[in-house]
Amino acid sequence: GSRYETEGLGRVKELETGNSKLKSRVGEAEETVDALQIKIANVEKSKNRIAQELEELAMEYERAHAAAIIVENRAKSYDKVVGEWQTKAADIAAEVEASNSECRNYSSEVFRVKAAQEEALDQLDIVRRENKNLADEIKDLLEQLGDGGRSIHELDKQRRRLEVE
């Protein structure tokens, strides 16, 4: 029976060594699992942090995009206002040009009217001088007539006086 005992003890030792090796492997495997779980936890933290950063970036993008739309709309609005003012400026420039043209026409008309007025005043002076000359002549003629009338009257008196004598 000792052979069986020896074989049995050998087998027990073999099994114990195998068991010991398995326990050692299980311990290593558990350490590996623990290390991997720590890595997983770290990766989860990183993933959560990155997701949060991504969400913040997305919100930031939305804000920037909304601001860009506002700026774009303002730019369109300013372009529209600038266009309206350019149209107004062009209209006013046309009005100014029309007014200048009208002013030039009036200026030349004033010049023509002044020239006509001067000519009329010259004619009036001539007519006044002629009227004065004619008035002077009439006065002279009237005086002569008066003198002539007195002369005739004097002669008539003398004739009567002579007749009476």
Short mmCIF file of C-alpha atoms in Angstrom, two decimals:
data_model
loop_
_atom_site.label_atom_id
_atom_site.label_comp_id
_atom_site.label_asym_id
_atom_site.label_seq_id
_atom_site.Cartn_x
_atom_site.Cartn_y
_atom_site.Cartn_z
CA GLY A 1 0.00 0.00 0.00
CA SER A 2 2.91 2.20 0.35
CA ARG A 3 3.24 2.52 -3.40
CA TYR A 4 -0.26 3.91 -3.58
CA GLU A 5 0.50 6.22 -0.72
CA THR A 6 3.62 7.41 -2.40
CA GLU A 7 1.76 7.84 -5.67
CA GLY A 8 -1.11 9.55 -3.82
CA LEU A 9 1.23 11.85 -1.96
CA GLY A 10 2.99 12.65 -5.24
CA ARG A 11 -0.35 13.34 -6.83
CA VAL A 12 -1.43 15.51 -3.84
CA LYS A 13 1.78 17.47 -4.12
CA GLU A 14 1.24 17.78 -7.85
CA LEU A 15 -2.33 18.98 -7.28
CA GLU A 16 -1.22 21.36 -4.51
CA THR A 17 1.46 22.80 -6.78
CA GLY A 18 -1.11 23.11 -9.59
CA ASN A 19 -3.56 24.72 -7.13
CA SER A 20 -0.88 27.08 -5.94
CA LYS A 21 -0.06 27.98 -9.54
CA LEU A 22 -3.78 28.52 -10.32
CA LYS A 23 -4.19 30.70 -7.21
CA SER A 24 -1.15 32.69 -8.31
CA ARG A 25 -2.64 33.05 -11.81
CA VAL A 26 -6.04 34.04 -10.39
CA GLY A 27 -4.28 36.66 -8.23
CA GLU A 28 -2.46 38.00 -11.30
CA ALA A 29 -5.72 37.96 -13.27
CA GLU A 30 -7.50 39.84 -10.43
CA GLU A 31 -4.70 42.44 -10.40
CA THR A 32 -5.01 42.78 -14.18
CA VAL A 33 -8.82 43.17 -13.81
CA ASP A 34 -8.31 45.83 -11.10
CA ALA A 35 -5.79 47.69 -13.29
CA LEU A 36 -8.16 47.49 -16.28
CA GLN A 37 -11.10 48.71 -14.15
CA ILE A 38 -8.99 51.73 -13.09
CA LYS A 39 -8.13 52.37 -16.75
CA ILE A 40 -11.85 52.04 -17.68
CA ALA A 41 -12.78 54.50 -14.92
CA ASN A 42 -10.10 56.95 -16.17
CA VAL A 43 -11.29 56.53 -19.77
CA GLU A 44 -14.91 57.14 -18.61
CA LYS A 45 -13.79 60.33 -16.82
CA SER A 46 -11.93 61.46 -19.96
CA LYS A 47 -14.94 60.56 -22.09
CA ASN A 48 -17.28 62.56 -19.81
CA ARG A 49 -14.88 65.53 -19.77
CA ILE A 50 -14.55 65.42 -23.57
CA ALA A 51 -18.36 65.14 -23.95
CA GLN A 52 -18.79 68.18 -21.67
CA GLU A 53 -16.16 70.13 -23.65
CA LEU A 54 -17.89 69.12 -26.87
CA GLU A 55 -21.23 70.32 -25.49
CA GLU A 56 -19.64 73.63 -24.44
CA LEU A 57 -18.05 73.99 -27.89
CA ALA A 58 -21.42 73.24 -29.51
CA MET A 59 -23.08 75.95 -27.38
CA GLU A 60 -20.25 78.35 -28.17
CA TYR A 61 -20.68 77.56 -31.86
CA GLU A 62 -24.44 78.19 -31.59
CA ARG A 63 -23.79 81.57 -29.91
CA ALA A 64 -21.17 82.49 -32.54
CA HIS A 65 -23.49 81.35 -35.34
CA ALA A 66 -26.41 83.38 -33.92
CA ALA A 67 -24.11 86.42 -33.58
CA ALA A 68 -22.91 85.91 -37.16
CA ILE A 69 -26.52 85.84 -38.40
CA ILE A 70 -27.25 89.06 -36.47
CA VAL A 71 -24.14 90.72 -37.95
CA GLU A 72 -25.06 89.52 -41.43
CA ASN A 73 -28.60 90.88 -41.06
CA ARG A 74 -27.24 94.19 -39.77
CA ALA A 75 -24.86 94.35 -42.73
CA LYS A 76 -27.78 93.74 -45.13
CA SER A 77 -29.79 96.40 -43.31
CA TYR A 78 -26.86 98.86 -43.51
CA ASP A 79 -26.41 98.05 -47.20
CA LYS A 80 -30.11 98.80 -47.73
CA VAL A 81 -29.85 102.10 -45.82
CA VAL A 82 -26.67 103.04 -47.72
CA GLY A 83 -28.47 102.26 -50.98
CA GLU A 84 -31.42 104.46 -49.97
CA TRP A 85 -29.07 107.33 -49.03
CA GLN A 86 -27.16 106.93 -52.31
CA THR A 87 -30.47 107.20 -54.18
CA LYS A 88 -31.43 110.29 -52.13
CA ALA A 89 -28.00 111.82 -52.77
CA ALA A 90 -28.34 111.18 -56.51
CA ASP A 91 -31.83 112.76 -56.50
CA ILE A 92 -30.55 115.81 -54.61
CA ALA A 93 -27.56 116.11 -56.96
CA ALA A 94 -30.00 116.05 -59.91
CA GLU A 95 -32.15 118.72 -58.21
CA VAL A 96 -29.05 120.87 -57.58
CA GLU A 97 -28.02 120.52 -61.22
CA ALA A 98 -31.55 121.46 -62.37
CA SER A 99 -31.54 124.45 -59.98
CA ASN A 100 -28.13 125.57 -61.28
CA SER A 101 -29.37 125.32 -64.86
CA GLU A 102 -32.53 127.28 -63.97
CA CYS A 103 -30.37 129.86 -62.17
CA ARG A 104 -28.18 130.26 -65.26
CA ASN A 105 -31.33 130.77 -67.37
CA TYR A 106 -32.65 133.39 -64.93
CA SER A 107 -29.26 135.12 -64.84
CA SER A 108 -29.16 135.46 -68.63
CA GLU A 109 -32.82 136.62 -68.60
CA VAL A 110 -31.94 139.25 -65.94
CA PHE A 111 -29.01 140.34 -68.12
CA ARG A 112 -31.32 140.69 -71.17
CA VAL A 113 -33.96 142.58 -69.13
CA LYS A 114 -31.30 144.97 -67.71
CA ALA A 115 -29.97 145.64 -71.20
CA ALA A 116 -33.53 146.32 -72.44
CA GLN A 117 -34.15 148.58 -69.42
CA GLU A 118 -30.96 150.58 -70.12
CA GLU A 119 -31.98 150.93 -73.76
CA ALA A 120 -35.49 152.06 -72.68
CA LEU A 121 -33.96 154.60 -70.24
CA ASP A 122 -31.71 155.94 -73.02
CA GLN A 123 -34.79 156.27 -75.30
CA LEU A 124 -36.66 157.99 -72.44
CA ASP A 125 -33.82 160.51 -72.02
CA ILE A 126 -33.88 161.21 -75.77
CA VAL A 127 -37.68 161.68 -75.71
CA ARG A 128 -37.45 163.96 -72.64
CA ARG A 129 -34.79 166.12 -74.36
CA GLU A 130 -36.94 166.30 -77.50
CA ASN A 131 -40.00 167.18 -75.38
CA LYS A 132 -38.03 169.95 -73.60
CA ASN A 133 -36.77 171.29 -76.92
CA LEU A 134 -40.32 171.22 -78.33
CA ALA A 135 -41.69 172.86 -75.18
CA ASP A 136 -39.02 175.57 -75.46
CA GLU A 137 -39.95 176.12 -79.13
CA ILE A 138 -43.66 176.30 -78.26
CA LYS A 139 -42.88 178.82 -75.51
CA ASP A 140 -40.86 180.93 -77.95
CA LEU A 141 -43.63 180.72 -80.54
CA LEU A 142 -46.26 181.66 -77.95
CA GLU A 143 -44.15 184.64 -76.84
CA GLN A 144 -43.72 185.67 -80.46
CA LEU A 145 -47.46 185.30 -80.99
CA GLY A 146 -48.06 187.34 -77.88
CA ASP A 147 -45.60 189.98 -79.08
CA GLY A 148 -47.12 189.84 -82.54
CA GLY A 149 -50.62 190.18 -81.08
CA ARG A 150 -49.59 193.27 -79.09
CA SER A 151 -47.96 194.74 -82.16
CA ILE A 152 -51.17 194.31 -84.15
CA HIS A 153 -53.15 195.78 -81.28
CA GLU A 154 -50.75 198.78 -81.07
CA LEU A 155 -50.97 199.35 -84.83
CA ASP A 156 -54.76 199.20 -84.67
CA LYS A 157 -54.81 201.80 -81.87
CA GLN A 158 -52.51 204.12 -83.79
CA ARG A 159 -54.70 203.72 -86.93
CA ARG A 160 -57.81 204.68 -84.97
CA ARG A 161 -56.08 207.60 -83.38
CA LEU A 162 -55.02 208.77 -86.77
CA GLU A 163 -58.51 208.35 -88.16
CA VAL A 164 -59.91 210.40 -85.28
CA GLU A 165 -57.44 213.18 -85.95
#
